[in-house]
PDB file of C-alpha atoms in Angstrom:
ATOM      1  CA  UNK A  22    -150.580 112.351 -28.311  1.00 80.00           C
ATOM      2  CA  UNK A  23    -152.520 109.916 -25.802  1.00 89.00           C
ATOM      3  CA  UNK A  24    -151.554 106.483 -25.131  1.00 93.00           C
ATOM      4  CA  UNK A  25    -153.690 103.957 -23.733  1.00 95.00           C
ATOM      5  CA  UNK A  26    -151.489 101.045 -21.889  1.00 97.00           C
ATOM      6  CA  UNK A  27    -153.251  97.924 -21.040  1.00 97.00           C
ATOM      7  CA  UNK A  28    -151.178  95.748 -18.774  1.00 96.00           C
ATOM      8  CA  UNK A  29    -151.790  94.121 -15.424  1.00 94.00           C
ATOM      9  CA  UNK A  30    -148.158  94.017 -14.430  1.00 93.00           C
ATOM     10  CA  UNK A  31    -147.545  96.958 -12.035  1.00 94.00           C
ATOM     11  CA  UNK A  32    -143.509  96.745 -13.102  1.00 94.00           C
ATOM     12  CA  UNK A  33    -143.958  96.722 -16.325  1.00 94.00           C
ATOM     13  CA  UNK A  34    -146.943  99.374 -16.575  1.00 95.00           C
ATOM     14  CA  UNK A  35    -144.543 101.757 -14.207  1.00 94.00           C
ATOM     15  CA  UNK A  36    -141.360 101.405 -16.743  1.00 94.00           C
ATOM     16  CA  UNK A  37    -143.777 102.333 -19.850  1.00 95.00           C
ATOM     17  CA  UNK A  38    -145.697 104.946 -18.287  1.00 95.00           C
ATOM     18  CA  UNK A  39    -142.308 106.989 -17.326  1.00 94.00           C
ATOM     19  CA  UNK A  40    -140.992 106.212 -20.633  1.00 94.00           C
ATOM     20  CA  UNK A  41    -143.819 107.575 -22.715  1.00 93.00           C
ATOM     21  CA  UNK A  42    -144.221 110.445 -20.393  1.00 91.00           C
ATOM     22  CA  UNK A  43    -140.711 111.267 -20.759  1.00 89.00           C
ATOM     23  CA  UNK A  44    -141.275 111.084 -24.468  1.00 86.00           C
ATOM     24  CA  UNK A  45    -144.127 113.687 -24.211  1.00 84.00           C
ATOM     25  CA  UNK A  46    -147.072 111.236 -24.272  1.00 89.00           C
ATOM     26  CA  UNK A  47    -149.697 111.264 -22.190  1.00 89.00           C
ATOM     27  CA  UNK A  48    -150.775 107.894 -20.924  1.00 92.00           C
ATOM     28  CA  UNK A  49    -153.435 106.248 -19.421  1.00 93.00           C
ATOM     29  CA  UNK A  50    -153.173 103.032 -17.452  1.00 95.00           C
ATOM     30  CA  UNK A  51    -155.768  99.921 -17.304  1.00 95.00           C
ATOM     31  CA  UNK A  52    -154.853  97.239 -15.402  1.00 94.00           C
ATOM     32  CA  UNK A  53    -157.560  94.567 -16.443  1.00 95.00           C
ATOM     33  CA  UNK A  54    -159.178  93.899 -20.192  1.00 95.00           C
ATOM     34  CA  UNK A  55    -162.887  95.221 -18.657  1.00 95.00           C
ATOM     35  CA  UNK A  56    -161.514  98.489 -17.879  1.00 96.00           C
ATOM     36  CA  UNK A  57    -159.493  99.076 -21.152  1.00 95.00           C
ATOM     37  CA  UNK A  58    -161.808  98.243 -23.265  1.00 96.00           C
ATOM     38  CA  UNK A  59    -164.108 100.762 -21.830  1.00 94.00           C
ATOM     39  CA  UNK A  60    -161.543 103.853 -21.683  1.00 94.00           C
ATOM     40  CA  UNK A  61    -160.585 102.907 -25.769  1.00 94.00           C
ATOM     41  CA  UNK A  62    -164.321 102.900 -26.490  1.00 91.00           C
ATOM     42  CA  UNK A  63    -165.139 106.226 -24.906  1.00 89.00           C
ATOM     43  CA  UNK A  64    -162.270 108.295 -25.405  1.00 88.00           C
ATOM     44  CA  UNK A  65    -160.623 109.352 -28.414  1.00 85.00           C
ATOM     45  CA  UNK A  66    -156.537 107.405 -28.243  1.00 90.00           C
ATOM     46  CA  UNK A  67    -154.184 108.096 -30.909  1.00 89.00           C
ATOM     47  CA  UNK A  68    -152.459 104.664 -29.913  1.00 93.00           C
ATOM     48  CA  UNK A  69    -153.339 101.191 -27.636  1.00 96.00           C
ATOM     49  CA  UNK A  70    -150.194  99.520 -25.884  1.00 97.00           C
ATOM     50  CA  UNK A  71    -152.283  95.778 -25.032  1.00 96.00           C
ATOM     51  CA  UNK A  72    -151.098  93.325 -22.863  1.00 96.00           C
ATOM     52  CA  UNK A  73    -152.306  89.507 -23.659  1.00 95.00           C
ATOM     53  CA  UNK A  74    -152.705  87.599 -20.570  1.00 93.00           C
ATOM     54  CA  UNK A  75    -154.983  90.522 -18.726  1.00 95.00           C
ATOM     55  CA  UNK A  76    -157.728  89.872 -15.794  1.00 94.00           C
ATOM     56  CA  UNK A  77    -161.879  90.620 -16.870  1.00 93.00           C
ATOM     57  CA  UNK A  78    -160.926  90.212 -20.153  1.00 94.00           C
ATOM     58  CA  UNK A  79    -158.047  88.630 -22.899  1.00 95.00           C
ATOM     59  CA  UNK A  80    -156.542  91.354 -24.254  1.00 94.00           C
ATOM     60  CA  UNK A  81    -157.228  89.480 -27.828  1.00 95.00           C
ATOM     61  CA  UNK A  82    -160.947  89.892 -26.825  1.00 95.00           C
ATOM     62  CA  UNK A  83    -160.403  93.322 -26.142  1.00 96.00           C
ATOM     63  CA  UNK A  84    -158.970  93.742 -29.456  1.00 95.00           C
ATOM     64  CA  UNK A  85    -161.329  92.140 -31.307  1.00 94.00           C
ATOM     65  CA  UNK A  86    -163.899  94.579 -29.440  1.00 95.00           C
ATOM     66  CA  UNK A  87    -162.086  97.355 -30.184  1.00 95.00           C
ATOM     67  CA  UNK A  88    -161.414  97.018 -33.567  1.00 92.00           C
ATOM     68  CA  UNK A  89    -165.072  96.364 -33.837  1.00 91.00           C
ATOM     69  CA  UNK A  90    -166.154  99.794 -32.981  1.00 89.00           C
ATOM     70  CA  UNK A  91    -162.491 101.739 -34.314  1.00 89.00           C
ATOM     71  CA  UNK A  92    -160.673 100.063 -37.243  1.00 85.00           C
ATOM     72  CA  UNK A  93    -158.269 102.891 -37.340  1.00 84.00           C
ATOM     73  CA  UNK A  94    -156.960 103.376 -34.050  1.00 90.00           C
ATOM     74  CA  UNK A  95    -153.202 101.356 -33.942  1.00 92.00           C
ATOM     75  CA  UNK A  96    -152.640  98.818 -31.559  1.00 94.00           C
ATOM     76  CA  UNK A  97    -149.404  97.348 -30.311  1.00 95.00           C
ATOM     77  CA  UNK A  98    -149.357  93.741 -28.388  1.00 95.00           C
ATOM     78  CA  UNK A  99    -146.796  94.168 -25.748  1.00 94.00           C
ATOM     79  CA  UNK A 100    -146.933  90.167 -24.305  1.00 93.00           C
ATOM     80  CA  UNK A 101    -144.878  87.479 -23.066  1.00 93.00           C
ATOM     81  CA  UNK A 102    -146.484  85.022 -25.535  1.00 90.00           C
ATOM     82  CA  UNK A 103    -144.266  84.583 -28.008  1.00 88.00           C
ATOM     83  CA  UNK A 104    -145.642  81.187 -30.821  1.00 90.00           C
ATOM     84  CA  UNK A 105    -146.324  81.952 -34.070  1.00 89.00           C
ATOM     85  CA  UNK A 106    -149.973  81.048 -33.320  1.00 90.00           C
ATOM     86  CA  UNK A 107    -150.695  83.611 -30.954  1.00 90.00           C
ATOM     87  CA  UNK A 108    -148.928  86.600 -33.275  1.00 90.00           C
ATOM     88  CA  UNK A 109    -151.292  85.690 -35.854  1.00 90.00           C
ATOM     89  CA  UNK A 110    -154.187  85.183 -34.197  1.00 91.00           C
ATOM     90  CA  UNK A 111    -153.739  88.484 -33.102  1.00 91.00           C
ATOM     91  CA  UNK A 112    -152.882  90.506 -36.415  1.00 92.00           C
ATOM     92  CA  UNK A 113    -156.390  88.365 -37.557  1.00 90.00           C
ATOM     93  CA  UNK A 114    -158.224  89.866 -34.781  1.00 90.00           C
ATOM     94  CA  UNK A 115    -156.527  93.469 -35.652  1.00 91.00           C
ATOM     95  CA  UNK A 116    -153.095  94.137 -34.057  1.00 91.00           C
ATOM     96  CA  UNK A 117    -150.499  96.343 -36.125  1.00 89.00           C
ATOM     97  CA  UNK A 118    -147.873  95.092 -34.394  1.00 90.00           C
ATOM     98  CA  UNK A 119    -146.853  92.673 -31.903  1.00 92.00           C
ATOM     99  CA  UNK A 120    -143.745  93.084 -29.608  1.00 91.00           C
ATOM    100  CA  UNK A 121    -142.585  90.187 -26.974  1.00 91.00           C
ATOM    101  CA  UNK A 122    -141.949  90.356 -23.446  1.00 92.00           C
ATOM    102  CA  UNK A 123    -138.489  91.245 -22.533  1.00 90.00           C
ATOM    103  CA  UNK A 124    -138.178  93.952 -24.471  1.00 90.00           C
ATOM    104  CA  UNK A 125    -136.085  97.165 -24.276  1.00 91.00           C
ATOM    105  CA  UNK A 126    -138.117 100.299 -24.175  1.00 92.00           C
ATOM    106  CA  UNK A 127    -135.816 101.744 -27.088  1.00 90.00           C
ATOM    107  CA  UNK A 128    -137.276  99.518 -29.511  1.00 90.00           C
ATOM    108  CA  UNK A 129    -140.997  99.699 -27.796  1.00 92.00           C
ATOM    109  CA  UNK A 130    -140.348 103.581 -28.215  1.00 91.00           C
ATOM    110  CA  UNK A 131    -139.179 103.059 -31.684  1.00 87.00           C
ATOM    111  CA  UNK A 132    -142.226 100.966 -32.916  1.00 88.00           C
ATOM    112  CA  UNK A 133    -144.751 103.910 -31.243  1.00 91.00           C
ATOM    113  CA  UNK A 134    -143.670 106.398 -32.759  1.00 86.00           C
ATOM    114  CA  UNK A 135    -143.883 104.032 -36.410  1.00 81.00           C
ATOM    115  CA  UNK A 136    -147.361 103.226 -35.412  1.00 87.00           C
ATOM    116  CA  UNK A 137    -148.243 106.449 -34.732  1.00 83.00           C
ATOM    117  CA  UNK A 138    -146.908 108.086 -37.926  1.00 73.00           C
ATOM    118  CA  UNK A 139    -149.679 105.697 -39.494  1.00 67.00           C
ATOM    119  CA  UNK A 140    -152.804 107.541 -38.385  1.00 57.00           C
ATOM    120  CA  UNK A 141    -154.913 109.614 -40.533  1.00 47.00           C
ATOM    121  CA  UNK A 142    -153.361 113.264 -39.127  1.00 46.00           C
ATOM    122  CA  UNK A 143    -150.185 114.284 -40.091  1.00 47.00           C
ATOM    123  CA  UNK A 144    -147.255 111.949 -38.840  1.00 47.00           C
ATOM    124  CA  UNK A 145    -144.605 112.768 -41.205  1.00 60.00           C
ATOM    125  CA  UNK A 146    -141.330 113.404 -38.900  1.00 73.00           C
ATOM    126  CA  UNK A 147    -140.787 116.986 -39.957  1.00 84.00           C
ATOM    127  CA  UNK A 148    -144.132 119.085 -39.785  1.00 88.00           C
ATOM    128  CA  UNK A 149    -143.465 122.745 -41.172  1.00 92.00           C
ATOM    129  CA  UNK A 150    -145.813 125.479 -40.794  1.00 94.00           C
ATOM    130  CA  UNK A 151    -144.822 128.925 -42.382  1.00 94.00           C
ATOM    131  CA  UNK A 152    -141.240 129.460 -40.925  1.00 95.00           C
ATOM    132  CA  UNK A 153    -141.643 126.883 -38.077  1.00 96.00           C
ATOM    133  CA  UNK A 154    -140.349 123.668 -37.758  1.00 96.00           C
ATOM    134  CA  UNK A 155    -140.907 120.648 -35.703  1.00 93.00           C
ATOM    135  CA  UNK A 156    -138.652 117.873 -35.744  1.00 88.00           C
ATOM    136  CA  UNK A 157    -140.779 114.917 -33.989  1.00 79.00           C
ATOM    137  CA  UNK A 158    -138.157 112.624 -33.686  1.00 73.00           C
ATOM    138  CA  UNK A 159    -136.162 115.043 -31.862  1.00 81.00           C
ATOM    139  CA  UNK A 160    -138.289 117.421 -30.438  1.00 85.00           C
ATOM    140  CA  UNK A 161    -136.132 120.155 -31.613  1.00 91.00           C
ATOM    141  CA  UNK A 162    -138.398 123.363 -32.662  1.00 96.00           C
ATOM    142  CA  UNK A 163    -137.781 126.479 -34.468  1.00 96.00           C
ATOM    143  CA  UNK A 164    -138.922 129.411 -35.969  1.00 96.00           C
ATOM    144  CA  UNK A 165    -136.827 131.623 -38.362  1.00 94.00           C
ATOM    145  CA  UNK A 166    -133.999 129.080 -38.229  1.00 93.00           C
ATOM    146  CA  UNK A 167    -133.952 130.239 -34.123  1.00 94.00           C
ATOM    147  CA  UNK A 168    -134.159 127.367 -32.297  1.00 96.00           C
ATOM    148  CA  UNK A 169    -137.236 127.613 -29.344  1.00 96.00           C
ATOM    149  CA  UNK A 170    -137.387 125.758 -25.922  1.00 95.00           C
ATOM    150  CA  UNK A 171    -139.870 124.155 -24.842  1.00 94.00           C
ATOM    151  CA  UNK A 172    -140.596 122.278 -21.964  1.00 91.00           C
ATOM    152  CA  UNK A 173    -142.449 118.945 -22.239  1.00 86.00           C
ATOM    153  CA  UNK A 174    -146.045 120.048 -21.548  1.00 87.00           C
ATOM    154  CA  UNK A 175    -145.411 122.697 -24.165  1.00 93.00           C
ATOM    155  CA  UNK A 176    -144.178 120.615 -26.990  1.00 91.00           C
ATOM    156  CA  UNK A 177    -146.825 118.063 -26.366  1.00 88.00           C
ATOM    157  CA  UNK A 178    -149.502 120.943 -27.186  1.00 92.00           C
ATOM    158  CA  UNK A 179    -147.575 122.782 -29.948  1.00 94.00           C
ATOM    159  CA  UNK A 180    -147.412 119.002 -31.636  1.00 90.00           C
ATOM    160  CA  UNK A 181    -150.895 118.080 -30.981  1.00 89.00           C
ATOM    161  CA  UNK A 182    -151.809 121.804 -32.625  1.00 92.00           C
ATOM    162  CA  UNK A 183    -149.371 121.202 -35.235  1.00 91.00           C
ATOM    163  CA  UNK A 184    -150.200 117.652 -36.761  1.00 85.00           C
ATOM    164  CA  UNK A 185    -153.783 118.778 -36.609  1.00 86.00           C
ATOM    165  CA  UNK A 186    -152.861 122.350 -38.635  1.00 88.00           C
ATOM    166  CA  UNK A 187    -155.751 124.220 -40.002  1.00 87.00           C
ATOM    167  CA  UNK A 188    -158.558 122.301 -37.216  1.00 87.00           C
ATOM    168  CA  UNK A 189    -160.069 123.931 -34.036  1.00 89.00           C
ATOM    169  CA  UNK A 190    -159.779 122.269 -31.551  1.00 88.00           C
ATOM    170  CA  UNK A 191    -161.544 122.375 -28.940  1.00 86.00           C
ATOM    171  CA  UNK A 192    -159.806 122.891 -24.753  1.00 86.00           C
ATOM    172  CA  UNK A 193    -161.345 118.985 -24.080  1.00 81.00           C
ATOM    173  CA  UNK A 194    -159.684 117.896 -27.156  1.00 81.00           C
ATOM    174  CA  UNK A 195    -156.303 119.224 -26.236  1.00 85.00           C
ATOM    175  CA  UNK A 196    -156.484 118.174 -22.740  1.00 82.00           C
ATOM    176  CA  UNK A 197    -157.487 114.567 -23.406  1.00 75.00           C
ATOM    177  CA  UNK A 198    -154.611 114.075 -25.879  1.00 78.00           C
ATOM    178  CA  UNK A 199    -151.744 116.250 -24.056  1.00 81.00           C
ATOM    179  CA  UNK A 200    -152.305 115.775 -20.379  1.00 75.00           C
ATOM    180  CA  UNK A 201    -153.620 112.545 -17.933  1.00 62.00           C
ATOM    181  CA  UNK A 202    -156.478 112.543 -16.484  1.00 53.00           C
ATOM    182  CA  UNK A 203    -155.589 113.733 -13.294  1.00 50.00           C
ATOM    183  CA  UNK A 204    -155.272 117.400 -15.217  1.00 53.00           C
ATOM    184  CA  UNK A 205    -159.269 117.447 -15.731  1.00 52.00           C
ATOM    185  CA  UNK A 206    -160.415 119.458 -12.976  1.00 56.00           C
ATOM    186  CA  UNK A 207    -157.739 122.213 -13.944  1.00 60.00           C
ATOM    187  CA  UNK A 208    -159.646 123.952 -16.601  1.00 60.00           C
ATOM    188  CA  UNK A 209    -157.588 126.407 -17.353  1.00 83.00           C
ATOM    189  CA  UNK A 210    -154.516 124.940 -17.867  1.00 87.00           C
ATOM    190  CA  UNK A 211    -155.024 124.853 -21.750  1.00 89.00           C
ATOM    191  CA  UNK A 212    -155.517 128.172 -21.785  1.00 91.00           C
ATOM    192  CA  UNK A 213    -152.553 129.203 -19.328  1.00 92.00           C
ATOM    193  CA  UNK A 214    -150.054 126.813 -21.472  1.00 94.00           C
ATOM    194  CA  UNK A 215    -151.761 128.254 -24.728  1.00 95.00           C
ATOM    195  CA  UNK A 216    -150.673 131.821 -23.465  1.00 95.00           C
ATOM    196  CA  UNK A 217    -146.994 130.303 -22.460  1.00 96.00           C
ATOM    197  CA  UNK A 218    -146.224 129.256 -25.520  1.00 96.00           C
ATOM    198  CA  UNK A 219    -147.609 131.975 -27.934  1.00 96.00           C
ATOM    199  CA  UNK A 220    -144.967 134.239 -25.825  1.00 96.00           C
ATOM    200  CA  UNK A 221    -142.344 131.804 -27.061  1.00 96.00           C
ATOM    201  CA  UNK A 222    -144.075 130.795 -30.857  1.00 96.00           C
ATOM    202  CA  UNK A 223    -145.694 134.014 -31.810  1.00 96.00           C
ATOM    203  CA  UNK A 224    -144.322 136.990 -29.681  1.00 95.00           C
ATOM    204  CA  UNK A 225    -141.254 137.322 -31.258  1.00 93.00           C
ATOM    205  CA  UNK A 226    -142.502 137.293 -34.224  1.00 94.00           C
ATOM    206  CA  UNK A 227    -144.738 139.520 -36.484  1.00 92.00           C
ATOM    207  CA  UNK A 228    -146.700 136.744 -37.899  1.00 93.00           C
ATOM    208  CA  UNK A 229    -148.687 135.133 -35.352  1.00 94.00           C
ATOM    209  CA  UNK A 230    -149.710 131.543 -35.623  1.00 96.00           C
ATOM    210  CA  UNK A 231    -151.629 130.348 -32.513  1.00 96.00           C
ATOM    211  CA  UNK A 232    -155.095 131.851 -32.829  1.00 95.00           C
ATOM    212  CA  UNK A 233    -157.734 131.359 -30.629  1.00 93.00           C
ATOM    213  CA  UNK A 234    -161.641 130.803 -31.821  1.00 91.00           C
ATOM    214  CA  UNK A 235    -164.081 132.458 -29.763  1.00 88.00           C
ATOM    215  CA  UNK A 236    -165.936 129.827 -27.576  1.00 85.00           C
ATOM    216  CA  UNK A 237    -164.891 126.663 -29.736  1.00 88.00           C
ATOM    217  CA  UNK A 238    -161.069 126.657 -28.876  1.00 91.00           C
ATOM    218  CA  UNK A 239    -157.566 126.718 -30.769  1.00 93.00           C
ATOM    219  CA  UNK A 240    -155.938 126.417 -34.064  1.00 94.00           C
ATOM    220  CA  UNK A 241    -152.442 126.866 -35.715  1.00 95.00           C
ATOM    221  CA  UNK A 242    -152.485 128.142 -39.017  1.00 92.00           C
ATOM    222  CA  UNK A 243    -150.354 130.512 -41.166  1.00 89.00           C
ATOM    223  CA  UNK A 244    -153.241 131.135 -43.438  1.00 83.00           C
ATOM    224  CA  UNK A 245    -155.950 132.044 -40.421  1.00 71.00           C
ATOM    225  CA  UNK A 246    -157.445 136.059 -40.715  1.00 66.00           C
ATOM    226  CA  UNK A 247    -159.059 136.971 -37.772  1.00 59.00           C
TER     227      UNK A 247
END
């Protein structure tokens, strides 16, 4: 999943990043309204982390602006304004939810994933496809009751092929909602994770899952004939 975090505080934008990385998200940073609103409006976020009091532009501008042009993608105001006026002014201009600075990154991590379990894919906690199971709460995966490990990179994109089950999609797809945007230039590195995992996922196995669609990209499926 990919994670757009608007916030001007370099503290506070270094604590979520790690966080959400560590949690298998990948993240990109904005540190001014102006340049957040453009990265939500041209690429394709599965959640928006919005600071308030941002530079260029309010972040309840940039809401407003957002929800303008996407009334489905969640947002989460993470602010130190804290009056009753300013919550609702923001839900009005289309927050989901609205979380006050201090805050412990349990409960910040805790409210993503409930926001995220809103959107229109699958977000149900335990996604099952033929005999495997994904636990996204704990990350624990397995296949024939054998329990698979996977490091993060790899659970990000057996997720993100998961919760979309039955859809190609396409290598730009899975590398703008599994890795940064530092990854872009490595083009391959869908297909070389791709290949890690099936060794893990499908090797063992005699039904295979992970199949790949000639010049269009990938899909997991248990119903998929070649």
């Amino acid at each position: 999943m990919r994670i757009l975090l608007v916030e001007d505080e370099a503290k506070v934008s270094r604590v979520v990043t790690v966080g959400l990385k560590a949690e298998h998200y990948a993240v990109d940073c904005a540190r001014d309204g102006r340049e957040g609103l453009e990265l939500a409006v041209v690429n394709p976020y599965d959640l928006l982390i919005v600071d308030l009091m941002l530079p260029e532009l309010n972040g309840t501008e940039l809401i407003r602006r957002v929800r303008a042009k996407n009334p489905d993608v969640p947002i989460l105001v993470l602010t130190a304004r804290d009056a009753l006026a300013d919550k609702v002014t923001n839900f009005e201009s289309g927050a989901d939810d609205y979380m006050t600075k201090p805050f412990a990154f349990a409960e910040l991590l805790v409210r993503v994933k409930a926001l995220l379990r809103r959107g229109t894919v699958n977000r149900s906690n335990i996604v099952q496809i033929a005999d495997l199971t994904i636990d996204r709460v704990t990350h624990q995966v397995q296949r024939a009751g054998t329990t698979i490990k996977l490091t993060s990179k790899e659970y990000g994109l057996l997720e993100y092929l998961a919760t979309n089950a039955g859809r190609v999609l396409s290598r730009t797809m899975i590398m703008e909602h599994v890795w940064d945007e530092s990854f872009e230039s490595l083009t391959n590195i869908v297909d070389v994770y791709v290949r890690q995992l099936r060794v893990k996922i499908d090797e063992p196995f005699q039904q295979k899952l992970i199949h790949t669609i000639r010049g269009s990209g990938y899909t997991i499926s248990d119903t998929f004939r070649e």
